[in-house]
Amino acid sequence: MDGASAVSFAGILMIFIFIALVGLILYAVFSLAIKRSGLRKEISGLKQEIRLLKERMEKKEHNLD
């Protein structure tokens, strides 16, 4: 491995590390924003409603058979 390829490899590695760090920071910021806004509770409530509606539909389909 000559000097030029070692420098390019290090540059590519630094770009990947930089992208990973930016991704982690964005993930942390958005997860904190979701926690503070109460959106997580709202999403879990909607998921529960969807599950209950699916169960009702299955019961109705089962009663029709």
mmCIF file of N, CA, C and O in Angstrom:
data_model
loop_
_atom_site.group_PDB
_atom_site.id
_atom_site.type_symbol
_atom_site.label_atom_id
_atom_site.label_comp_id
_atom_site.label_asym_id
_atom_site.label_seq_id
_atom_site.Cartn_x
_atom_site.Cartn_y
_atom_site.Cartn_z
ATOM 1 N N MET A 1 0.858 -1.175 0.000
ATOM 2 C CA MET A 1 0.000 0.000 0.000
ATOM 3 C C MET A 1 0.899 1.232 0.000
ATOM 4 O O MET A 1 1.674 1.433 0.923
ATOM 5 N N ASP A 2 0.802 2.006 -1.052
ATOM 6 C CA ASP A 2 1.626 3.202 -1.114
ATOM 7 C C ASP A 2 0.950 4.355 -0.373
ATOM 8 O O ASP A 2 -0.174 4.223 0.112
ATOM 9 N N GLY A 3 1.619 5.471 -0.293
ATOM 10 C CA GLY A 3 1.135 6.596 0.506
ATOM 11 C C GLY A 3 -0.175 7.173 0.014
ATOM 12 O O GLY A 3 -1.034 7.555 0.801
ATOM 13 N N ALA A 4 -0.382 7.239 -1.309
ATOM 14 C CA ALA A 4 -1.597 7.850 -1.862
ATOM 15 C C ALA A 4 -2.827 7.018 -1.549
ATOM 16 O O ALA A 4 -3.882 7.549 -1.186
ATOM 17 N N SER A 5 -2.705 5.701 -1.655
ATOM 18 C CA SER A 5 -3.876 4.867 -1.374
ATOM 19 C C SER A 5 -4.185 4.839 0.123
ATOM 20 O O SER A 5 -5.339 4.711 0.512
ATOM 21 N N ALA A 6 -3.174 4.964 0.954
ATOM 22 C CA ALA A 6 -3.407 5.013 2.400
ATOM 23 C C ALA A 6 -4.154 6.294 2.770
ATOM 24 O O ALA A 6 -5.047 6.272 3.624
ATOM 25 N N VAL A 7 -3.810 7.393 2.126
ATOM 26 C CA VAL A 7 -4.485 8.659 2.406
ATOM 27 C C VAL A 7 -5.932 8.609 1.931
ATOM 28 O O VAL A 7 -6.844 9.050 2.629
ATOM 29 N N SER A 8 -6.162 8.033 0.745
ATOM 30 C CA SER A 8 -7.542 7.958 0.241
ATOM 31 C C SER A 8 -8.387 7.021 1.107
ATOM 32 O O SER A 8 -9.562 7.288 1.341
ATOM 33 N N PHE A 9 -7.794 5.922 1.574
ATOM 34 C CA PHE A 9 -8.525 5.006 2.448
ATOM 35 C C PHE A 9 -8.891 5.704 3.756
ATOM 36 O O PHE A 9 -10.014 5.574 4.244
ATOM 37 N N ALA A 10 -7.961 6.468 4.307
ATOM 38 C CA ALA A 10 -8.225 7.189 5.553
ATOM 39 C C ALA A 10 -9.308 8.247 5.328
ATOM 40 O O ALA A 10 -10.163 8.461 6.191
ATOM 41 N N GLY A 11 -9.290 8.904 4.169
ATOM 42 C CA GLY A 11 -10.310 9.901 3.862
ATOM 43 C C GLY A 11 -11.688 9.289 3.765
ATOM 44 O O GLY A 11 -12.669 9.825 4.300
ATOM 45 N N ILE A 12 -11.785 8.152 3.089
ATOM 46 C CA ILE A 12 -13.077 7.463 2.955
ATOM 47 C C ILE A 12 -13.568 7.004 4.326
ATOM 48 O O ILE A 12 -14.749 7.133 4.663
ATOM 49 N N LEU A 13 -12.651 6.502 5.138
ATOM 50 C CA LEU A 13 -13.012 6.057 6.488
ATOM 51 C C LEU A 13 -13.522 7.221 7.328
ATOM 52 O O LEU A 13 -14.514 7.091 8.053
ATOM 53 N N MET A 14 -12.871 8.371 7.222
ATOM 54 C CA MET A 14 -13.307 9.550 7.975
ATOM 55 C C MET A 14 -14.688 10.015 7.515
ATOM 56 O O MET A 14 -15.505 10.439 8.334
ATOM 57 N N ILE A 15 -14.962 9.926 6.219
ATOM 58 C CA ILE A 15 -16.289 10.316 5.716
ATOM 59 C C ILE A 15 -17.359 9.409 6.304
ATOM 60 O O ILE A 15 -18.413 9.865 6.746
ATOM 61 N N PHE A 16 -17.098 8.101 6.336
ATOM 62 C CA PHE A 16 -18.068 7.162 6.907
ATOM 63 C C PHE A 16 -18.283 7.425 8.396
ATOM 64 O O PHE A 16 -19.412 7.381 8.890
ATOM 65 N N ILE A 17 -17.212 7.705 9.121
ATOM 66 C CA ILE A 17 -17.336 7.992 10.546
ATOM 67 C C ILE A 17 -18.134 9.277 10.753
ATOM 68 O O ILE A 17 -18.999 9.354 11.628
ATOM 69 N N PHE A 18 -17.879 10.291 9.937
ATOM 70 C CA PHE A 18 -18.605 11.554 10.032
ATOM 71 C C PHE A 18 -20.094 11.352 9.770
ATOM 72 O O PHE A 18 -20.941 11.859 10.509
ATOM 73 N N ILE A 19 -20.433 10.584 8.731
ATOM 74 C CA ILE A 19 -21.839 10.310 8.408
ATOM 75 C C ILE A 19 -22.509 9.553 9.553
ATOM 76 O O ILE A 19 -23.649 9.837 9.923
ATOM 77 N N ALA A 20 -21.802 8.592 10.147
ATOM 78 C CA ALA A 20 -22.359 7.827 11.267
ATOM 79 C C ALA A 20 -22.620 8.734 12.473
ATOM 80 O O ALA A 20 -23.664 8.615 13.125
ATOM 81 N N LEU A 21 -21.692 9.630 12.753
ATOM 82 C CA LEU A 21 -21.879 10.540 13.890
ATOM 83 C C LEU A 21 -23.052 11.489 13.651
ATOM 84 O O LEU A 21 -23.849 11.739 14.566
ATOM 85 N N VAL A 22 -23.176 12.010 12.449
ATOM 86 C CA VAL A 22 -24.305 12.889 12.135
ATOM 87 C C VAL A 22 -25.617 12.120 12.280
ATOM 88 O O VAL A 22 -26.597 12.636 12.829
ATOM 89 N N GLY A 23 -25.645 10.882 11.822
ATOM 90 C CA GLY A 23 -26.837 10.056 11.951
ATOM 91 C C GLY A 23 -27.206 9.814 13.408
ATOM 92 O O GLY A 23 -28.381 9.893 13.779
ATOM 93 N N LEU A 24 -26.215 9.525 14.234
ATOM 94 C CA LEU A 24 -26.488 9.299 15.658
ATOM 95 C C LEU A 24 -27.007 10.563 16.339
ATOM 96 O O LEU A 24 -27.915 10.503 17.166
ATOM 97 N N ILE A 25 -26.438 11.698 15.989
ATOM 98 C CA ILE A 25 -26.895 12.959 16.580
ATOM 99 C C ILE A 25 -28.330 13.244 16.160
ATOM 100 O O ILE A 25 -29.169 13.629 16.984
ATOM 101 N N LEU A 26 -28.642 13.060 14.881
ATOM 102 C CA LEU A 26 -30.017 13.285 14.412
ATOM 103 C C LEU A 26 -30.998 12.329 15.083
ATOM 104 O O LEU A 26 -32.100 12.721 15.466
ATOM 105 N N TYR A 27 -30.594 11.062 15.235
ATOM 106 C CA TYR A 27 -31.453 10.088 15.912
ATOM 107 C C TYR A 27 -31.722 10.521 17.353
ATOM 108 O O TYR A 27 -32.862 10.472 17.822
ATOM 109 N N ALA A 28 -30.695 10.980 18.058
ATOM 110 C CA ALA A 28 -30.871 11.402 19.445
ATOM 111 C C ALA A 28 -31.785 12.621 19.532
ATOM 112 O O ALA A 28 -32.667 12.677 20.394
ATOM 113 N N VAL A 29 -31.605 13.573 18.636
ATOM 114 C CA VAL A 29 -32.431 14.785 18.668
ATOM 115 C C VAL A 29 -33.892 14.448 18.404
ATOM 116 O O VAL A 29 -34.794 14.894 19.120
ATOM 117 N N PHE A 30 -34.154 13.633 17.379
ATOM 118 C CA PHE A 30 -35.538 13.303 17.059
ATOM 119 C C PHE A 30 -36.182 12.421 18.122
ATOM 120 O O PHE A 30 -37.367 12.564 18.424
ATOM 121 N N SER A 31 -35.421 11.505 18.713
ATOM 122 C CA SER A 31 -36.016 10.668 19.762
ATOM 123 C C SER A 31 -36.360 11.505 20.991
ATOM 124 O O SER A 31 -37.396 11.290 21.621
ATOM 125 N N LEU A 32 -35.517 12.473 21.331
ATOM 126 C CA LEU A 32 -35.848 13.357 22.453
ATOM 127 C C LEU A 32 -37.063 14.224 22.127
ATOM 128 O O LEU A 32 -37.909 14.455 22.992
ATOM 129 N N ALA A 33 -37.154 14.682 20.896
ATOM 130 C CA ALA A 33 -38.299 15.505 20.511
ATOM 131 C C ALA A 33 -39.593 14.703 20.589
ATOM 132 O O ALA A 33 -40.623 15.213 21.027
ATOM 133 N N ILE A 34 -39.544 13.446 20.167
ATOM 134 C CA ILE A 34 -40.737 12.600 20.219
ATOM 135 C C ILE A 34 -41.135 12.332 21.668
ATOM 136 O O ILE A 34 -42.312 12.370 22.026
ATOM 137 N N LYS A 35 -40.156 12.094 22.527
ATOM 138 C CA LYS A 35 -40.462 11.848 23.940
ATOM 139 C C LYS A 35 -41.085 13.077 24.595
ATOM 140 O O LYS A 35 -42.046 12.966 25.347
ATOM 141 N N ARG A 36 -40.541 14.238 24.304
ATOM 142 C CA ARG A 36 -41.040 15.455 24.952
ATOM 143 C C ARG A 36 -42.411 15.869 24.440
ATOM 144 O O ARG A 36 -43.193 16.448 25.174
ATOM 145 N N SER A 37 -42.702 15.578 23.195
ATOM 146 C CA SER A 37 -43.978 16.033 22.636
ATOM 147 C C SER A 37 -45.132 15.098 22.994
ATOM 148 O O SER A 37 -46.288 15.442 22.766
ATOM 149 N N GLY A 38 -44.847 13.938 23.522
ATOM 150 C CA GLY A 38 -45.902 12.991 23.862
ATOM 151 C C GLY A 38 -46.408 12.223 22.661
ATOM 152 O O GLY A 38 -47.433 11.551 22.722
ATOM 153 N N LEU A 39 -45.696 12.312 21.568
ATOM 154 C CA LEU A 39 -46.114 11.629 20.349
ATOM 155 C C LEU A 39 -46.045 10.114 20.507
ATOM 156 O O LEU A 39 -46.846 9.386 19.932
ATOM 157 N N ARG A 40 -45.112 9.652 21.316
ATOM 158 C CA ARG A 40 -44.958 8.211 21.510
ATOM 159 C C ARG A 40 -46.223 7.614 22.139
ATOM 160 O O ARG A 40 -46.682 6.542 21.738
ATOM 161 N N LYS A 41 -46.814 8.304 23.120
ATOM 162 C CA LYS A 41 -48.042 7.805 23.757
ATOM 163 C C LYS A 41 -49.181 7.787 22.750
ATOM 164 O O LYS A 41 -49.989 6.865 22.733
ATOM 165 N N GLU A 42 -49.229 8.819 21.927
ATOM 166 C CA GLU A 42 -50.281 8.882 20.917
ATOM 167 C C GLU A 42 -50.154 7.743 19.907
ATOM 168 O O GLU A 42 -51.144 7.119 19.532
ATOM 169 N N ILE A 43 -48.931 7.462 19.497
ATOM 170 C CA ILE A 43 -48.701 6.373 18.544
ATOM 171 C C ILE A 43 -49.069 5.036 19.163
ATOM 172 O O ILE A 43 -49.713 4.206 18.518
ATOM 173 N N SER A 44 -48.704 4.811 20.415
ATOM 174 C CA SER A 44 -49.045 3.537 21.052
ATOM 175 C C SER A 44 -50.555 3.414 21.229
ATOM 176 O O SER A 44 -51.115 2.320 21.093
ATOM 177 N N GLY A 45 -51.239 4.534 21.490
ATOM 178 C CA GLY A 45 -52.702 4.496 21.593
ATOM 179 C C GLY A 45 -53.345 4.149 20.260
ATOM 180 O O GLY A 45 -54.297 3.366 20.208
ATOM 181 N N LEU A 46 -52.814 4.710 19.179
ATOM 182 C CA LEU A 46 -53.349 4.384 17.854
ATOM 183 C C LEU A 46 -53.105 2.926 17.497
ATOM 184 O O LEU A 46 -53.970 2.263 16.911
ATOM 185 N N LYS A 47 -51.939 2.405 17.849
ATOM 186 C CA LYS A 47 -51.649 0.992 17.585
ATOM 187 C C LYS A 47 -52.625 0.100 18.349
ATOM 188 O O LYS A 47 -53.086 -0.915 17.826
ATOM 189 N N GLN A 48 -52.948 0.464 19.574
ATOM 190 C CA GLN A 48 -53.887 -0.324 20.372
ATOM 191 C C GLN A 48 -55.280 -0.281 19.745
ATOM 192 O O GLN A 48 -55.969 -1.306 19.685
ATOM 193 N N GLU A 49 -55.689 0.896 19.264
ATOM 194 C CA GLU A 49 -56.993 0.994 18.607
ATOM 195 C C GLU A 49 -57.044 0.139 17.350
ATOM 196 O O GLU A 49 -58.049 -0.534 17.091
ATOM 197 N N ILE A 50 -55.988 0.151 16.577
ATOM 198 C CA ILE A 50 -55.938 -0.669 15.361
ATOM 199 C C ILE A 50 -56.040 -2.146 15.711
ATOM 200 O O ILE A 50 -56.755 -2.904 15.062
ATOM 201 N N ARG A 51 -55.329 -2.552 16.773
ATOM 202 C CA ARG A 51 -55.377 -3.959 17.190
ATOM 203 C C ARG A 51 -56.794 -4.343 17.608
ATOM 204 O O ARG A 51 -57.303 -5.417 17.245
ATOM 205 N N LEU A 52 -57.472 -3.468 18.356
ATOM 206 C CA LEU A 52 -58.838 -3.762 18.785
ATOM 207 C C LEU A 52 -59.793 -3.845 17.597
ATOM 208 O O LEU A 52 -60.676 -4.719 17.547
ATOM 209 N N LEU A 53 -59.621 -2.946 16.620
ATOM 210 C CA LEU A 53 -60.477 -2.996 15.429
ATOM 211 C C LEU A 53 -60.247 -4.278 14.635
ATOM 212 O O LEU A 53 -61.198 -4.867 14.108
ATOM 213 N N LYS A 54 -58.998 -4.721 14.546
ATOM 214 C CA LYS A 54 -58.705 -5.976 13.846
ATOM 215 C C LYS A 54 -59.365 -7.156 14.553
ATOM 216 O O LYS A 54 -59.908 -8.049 13.904
ATOM 217 N N GLU A 55 -59.311 -7.145 15.881
ATOM 218 C CA GLU A 55 -59.941 -8.230 16.636
ATOM 219 C C GLU A 55 -61.445 -8.239 16.412
ATOM 220 O O GLU A 55 -62.047 -9.305 16.239
ATOM 221 N N ARG A 56 -62.073 -7.065 16.384
ATOM 222 C CA ARG A 56 -63.514 -6.995 16.131
ATOM 223 C C ARG A 56 -63.856 -7.511 14.741
ATOM 224 O O ARG A 56 -64.843 -8.223 14.556
ATOM 225 N N MET A 57 -63.039 -7.142 13.757
ATOM 226 C CA MET A 57 -63.285 -7.616 12.388
ATOM 227 C C MET A 57 -63.168 -9.125 12.309
ATOM 228 O O MET A 57 -63.971 -9.791 11.648
ATOM 229 N N GLU A 58 -62.150 -9.690 12.987
ATOM 230 C CA GLU A 58 -61.982 -11.143 12.977
ATOM 231 C C GLU A 58 -63.160 -11.837 13.640
ATOM 232 O O GLU A 58 -63.617 -12.882 13.186
ATOM 233 N N LYS A 59 -63.680 -11.269 14.741
ATOM 234 C CA LYS A 59 -64.832 -11.859 15.408
ATOM 235 C C LYS A 59 -66.065 -11.826 14.515
ATOM 236 O O LYS A 59 -66.829 -12.784 14.439
ATOM 237 N N LYS A 60 -66.260 -10.699 13.809
ATOM 238 C CA LYS A 60 -67.408 -10.596 12.902
ATOM 239 C C LYS A 60 -67.294 -11.587 11.766
ATOM 240 O O LYS A 60 -68.264 -12.221 11.374
ATOM 241 N N GLU A 61 -66.088 -11.739 11.191
ATOM 242 C CA GLU A 61 -65.874 -12.699 10.116
ATOM 243 C C GLU A 61 -66.104 -14.121 10.625
ATOM 244 O O GLU A 61 -66.676 -14.951 9.930
ATOM 245 N N HIS A 62 -65.669 -14.394 11.853
ATOM 246 C CA HIS A 62 -65.851 -15.714 12.417
ATOM 247 C C HIS A 62 -67.332 -16.000 12.678
ATOM 248 O O HIS A 62 -67.812 -17.116 12.467
ATOM 249 N N ASN A 63 -68.095 -14.999 13.093
ATOM 250 C CA ASN A 63 -69.517 -15.170 13.350
ATOM 251 C C ASN A 63 -70.287 -15.357 12.050
ATOM 252 O O ASN A 63 -71.333 -16.009 12.037
ATOM 253 N N LEU A 64 -69.817 -14.758 10.954
ATOM 254 C CA LEU A 64 -70.495 -14.929 9.673
ATOM 255 C C LEU A 64 -70.317 -16.329 9.103
ATOM 256 O O LEU A 64 -71.173 -16.821 8.378
ATOM 257 N N ASP A 65 -69.204 -16.968 9.435
ATOM 258 C CA ASP A 65 -68.949 -18.333 8.925
ATOM 259 C C ASP A 65 -69.746 -19.356 9.632
ATOM 260 O O ASP A 65 -70.679 -19.683 9.884
#
